[in-house]
Amino acid sequence: MEKQEILVTAKSPSNIAIVKYWGKHGCQLPNNPSVSFTLSNCYTETSVTYIPDLKNGMQFLFEGKESPKFKEKIEKYMEKHGGLYRFDTDIFSHLKVESRNSFPHSSGIASSASSMSALVLCLLKLEKALENDETPLDLRRASMLARLASGSASRSVYPVMALWGETSCVSDSSDEYAVPLGDMTAPVFKTYHDTILIVSNKEKSVSSRVGHALMEGHPLAEKRYLTARHNTQRLLEALRTGDLTAFIDIAESEAVQLHELMATSNPPYKLVEPNTLKIIDEIHRFREKTHIPVCFTLDAGPNVHLLFPDEFNEKVSAFVETKLKYYCVDNQYISDIVKGF
Ligand code: 2P0
């Protein structure tokens, strides 16, 4: 084994799903395909240092401080899937992992996609460094390894857009890893903005892990998976042809359906807040009045993602500043944009 210290770093973005992954089986396999935009400004930066003399096991620091919860998540991943890396798993207890997010940790933004994909990219770089291999990373393998850490993380390794889950419309699609969609997407979608309106920055009352589990035996599960399949096919066509009307219809109905599934789970739960619904109403009124193709989506939380092409940035930004930000906690929102190639 190498005796000198090795430092590797990686930066990986968050993503926002348009067709949602909600429900899984087996070893982190999705019950339906999902499609997402990869973001630019919301990312995690991680460094991993291999320290041969490190005592007392892996060290983990999040934004300079110890975080037992996240450390446990990494340790579980390494225990379960560490054998898939081309190094001796003993290495894991000699790693110092440091991670920070570009977005405020009080923003309520889910960070498992960016954080777990950044970690996996670091581990793959370490693997290469130990083998003195200077070839580029295999992103498909990175996506597969990231999926095992967190489903949505599989989509974060590619710019622009990604598809995770098998669908007959894309020949190399797979439940095991995501594939890039950048080359199958009309130019307008590469200009998309995602303005994240922070309605609440509190920790969610029900985690996504529990949410996925509640899809098992859910009375609407089978119907949901069929709808998501259908929406994936429709969305891929809309992305290819630049059909913004279809895009809006799919994005908004997927967001509403995700939260309907939560409301009809056993036990039922609700993550949206009154201001989430007020913002959605405002967006609908604004779209009707201006005919600007702006729409919303929701993650598994109360914050609203406002999606629109760059062409309308000035008018939509004025709408956010004069109306929407007043529904946000401390008037807080994050202006993000799709990550380019
Ligand atoms: C998604 N979400 O497609 C969906 C929509 C949230 C709403 O994937 O258990 O953190 O780590 O595989 O990826 C959030 O769940 O779940 C999620 P795990 P993950 O982005």
Tab-separated table of N, CA and C and ligand atoms in Angstrom, residues 15-22 24 28 34-36 73 110-113 116 146-155 164 204 207-210 212 258-259 262 298-301, ligand 1:
chain	number	residue	atom	x	y	z
A	15	ASN	N	-29.233	18.685	-8.450
A	15	ASN	CA	-30.079	18.644	-9.649
A	15	ASN	C	-31.533	18.755	-9.226
A	16	ILE	N	-32.373	19.157	-10.175
A	16	ILE	CA	-33.807	19.229	-9.872
A	16	ILE	C	-34.552	18.338	-10.867
A	17	ALA	N	-35.297	17.393	-10.322
A	17	ALA	CA	-36.007	16.445	-11.188
A	17	ALA	C	-37.255	17.086	-11.777
A	18	ILE	N	-37.496	16.816	-13.054
A	18	ILE	CA	-38.751	17.226	-13.695
A	18	ILE	C	-39.707	16.035	-13.620
A	19	VAL	N	-39.276	14.866	-14.121
A	19	VAL	CA	-40.020	13.631	-13.799
A	19	VAL	C	-39.343	13.044	-12.563
A	20	LYS	N	-40.146	12.763	-11.550
A	20	LYS	CA	-39.603	12.448	-10.218
A	20	LYS	C	-39.352	10.969	-9.996
A	21	TYR	N	-38.276	10.700	-9.291
A	21	TYR	CA	-37.975	9.364	-8.745
A	21	TYR	C	-38.630	9.311	-7.375
A	22	TRP	N	-39.603	8.428	-7.200
A	22	TRP	CA	-40.266	8.317	-5.894
A	22	TRP	C	-40.748	6.882	-5.730
A	24	LYS	N	-38.596	2.905	-4.757
A	24	LYS	CA	-37.451	2.124	-5.239
A	24	LYS	C	-37.564	0.679	-4.768
A	28	GLN	N	-31.252	-0.030	-4.430
A	28	GLN	CA	-31.337	1.343	-4.949
A	28	GLN	C	-31.712	1.377	-6.433
A	34	SER	N	-36.492	8.762	-14.190
A	34	SER	CA	-36.604	10.174	-13.801
A	34	SER	C	-35.674	11.002	-14.687
A	35	VAL	N	-36.024	12.283	-14.822
A	35	VAL	CA	-35.264	13.193	-15.686
A	35	VAL	C	-35.022	14.481	-14.914
A	36	SER	N	-33.789	14.988	-14.953
A	36	SER	CA	-33.499	16.209	-14.178
A	36	SER	C	-32.636	17.198	-14.948
A	73	LYS	N	-23.650	7.961	7.384
A	73	LYS	CA	-24.153	7.657	6.039
A	73	LYS	C	-22.999	7.210	5.123
A	110	ALA	N	-32.141	20.094	-0.426
A	110	ALA	CA	-31.655	18.717	-0.255
A	110	ALA	C	-30.245	18.659	-0.806
A	111	SER	N	-29.343	18.051	-0.091
A	111	SER	CA	-27.962	18.058	-0.558
A	111	SER	C	-27.413	16.665	-0.825
A	112	SER	N	-28.261	15.626	-0.734
A	112	SER	CA	-27.676	14.294	-0.899
A	112	SER	C	-27.178	14.074	-2.330
A	113	ALA	N	-27.845	14.665	-3.327
A	113	ALA	CA	-27.398	14.465	-4.715
A	113	ALA	C	-26.003	15.048	-4.913
A	116	MET	N	-23.286	13.311	-2.193
A	116	MET	CA	-22.887	11.923	-2.431
A	116	MET	C	-22.169	11.776	-3.776
A	146	ALA	N	-22.632	6.427	-7.522
A	146	ALA	CA	-23.361	7.497	-6.828
A	146	ALA	C	-24.794	7.064	-6.539
A	147	ARG	N	-25.402	6.345	-7.484
A	147	ARG	CA	-26.768	5.835	-7.276
A	147	ARG	C	-26.855	4.984	-6.015
A	148	LEU	N	-25.822	4.184	-5.766
A	148	LEU	CA	-25.843	3.314	-4.594
A	148	LEU	C	-25.775	4.130	-3.295
A	149	ALA	N	-25.233	5.355	-3.393
A	149	ALA	CA	-25.166	6.232	-2.217
A	149	ALA	C	-26.464	7.011	-2.039
A	150	SER	N	-27.024	7.490	-3.139
A	150	SER	CA	-28.303	8.213	-3.122
A	150	SER	C	-28.829	8.246	-4.549
A	151	GLY	N	-30.053	7.801	-4.734
A	151	GLY	CA	-30.593	7.664	-6.086
A	151	GLY	C	-30.408	8.907	-6.934
A	152	SER	N	-30.829	10.056	-6.408
A	152	SER	CA	-30.784	11.280	-7.204
A	152	SER	C	-29.345	11.690	-7.539
A	153	ALA	N	-28.371	11.227	-6.758
A	153	ALA	CA	-26.960	11.561	-7.014
A	153	ALA	C	-26.488	10.975	-8.348
A	154	SER	N	-27.142	9.906	-8.807
A	154	SER	CA	-26.729	9.290	-10.081
A	154	SER	C	-26.848	10.279	-11.236
A	155	ARG	N	-27.785	11.252	-11.095
A	155	ARG	CA	-28.037	12.189	-12.200
A	155	ARG	C	-27.109	13.399	-12.178
A	164	TRP	N	-32.288	8.919	-15.515
A	164	TRP	CA	-31.927	7.706	-14.758
A	164	TRP	C	-33.125	6.762	-14.794
A	204	LYS	N	-36.776	18.810	7.097
A	204	LYS	CA	-38.068	18.213	6.732
A	204	LYS	C	-38.579	17.290	7.830
A	207	SER	N	-38.194	12.375	6.036
A	207	SER	CA	-37.049	12.340	5.114
A	207	SER	C	-37.445	11.642	3.803
A	208	SER	N	-36.624	11.842	2.774
A	208	SER	CA	-36.886	11.168	1.492
A	208	SER	C	-36.755	9.655	1.656
A	209	ARG	N	-35.859	9.226	2.544
A	209	ARG	CA	-35.684	7.778	2.776
A	209	ARG	C	-37.017	7.171	3.225
A	210	VAL	N	-37.667	7.843	4.179
A	210	VAL	CA	-38.966	7.366	4.671
A	210	VAL	C	-40.019	7.509	3.560
A	212	HIS	N	-39.664	7.338	0.289
A	212	HIS	CA	-39.527	6.232	-0.675
A	212	HIS	C	-40.143	4.958	-0.099
A	258	LEU	N	-46.209	14.286	-6.882
A	258	LEU	CA	-45.278	13.876	-5.817
A	258	LEU	C	-45.891	14.184	-4.443
A	259	HIS	N	-46.450	15.388	-4.326
A	259	HIS	CA	-46.993	15.791	-3.013
A	259	HIS	C	-48.357	15.144	-2.740
A	262	MET	N	-47.593	11.881	-1.146
A	262	MET	CA	-47.302	12.047	0.289
A	262	MET	C	-48.614	12.166	1.074
A	298	LEU	N	-41.479	21.178	-7.625
A	298	LEU	CA	-41.194	21.055	-6.197
A	298	LEU	C	-40.314	19.841	-5.997
A	299	ASP	N	-39.407	19.938	-5.048
A	299	ASP	CA	-38.648	18.779	-4.609
A	299	ASP	C	-39.445	18.172	-3.456
A	300	ALA	N	-38.837	17.273	-2.691
A	300	ALA	CA	-39.560	16.718	-1.535
A	300	ALA	C	-39.456	17.710	-0.378
A	301	GLY	N	-40.107	18.866	-0.540
A	301	GLY	CA	-40.053	19.908	0.474
A	301	GLY	C	-40.928	21.072	0.058
B	1	2P0	C1	-35.914	13.112	-7.312
B	1	2P0	N1	-36.299	13.080	-4.875
B	1	2P0	O1	-36.156	12.528	-8.373
B	1	2P0	C2	-36.876	12.880	-6.157
B	1	2P0	C3	-38.024	13.823	-6.231
B	1	2P0	C4	-36.998	14.060	-4.103
B	1	2P0	C5	-38.206	14.375	-4.864
B	1	2P0	O2	-34.728	11.572	-5.180
B	1	2P0	O3	-32.984	7.295	-0.681
B	1	2P0	O4	-32.237	11.555	-1.602
B	1	2P0	O5	-30.959	8.636	-1.268
B	1	2P0	O6	-32.107	7.265	-3.020
B	1	2P0	O7	-32.288	10.612	-3.947
B	1	2P0	C6	-34.808	12.415	-3.042
B	1	2P0	O8	-34.429	11.150	-2.669
B	1	2P0	O9	-33.224	9.271	-2.066
B	1	2P0	C7	-35.282	12.337	-4.427
B	1	2P0	P1	-32.249	8.044	-1.757
B	1	2P0	P2	-32.914	10.687	-2.613
B	1	2P0	O10	-34.971	13.927	-7.197
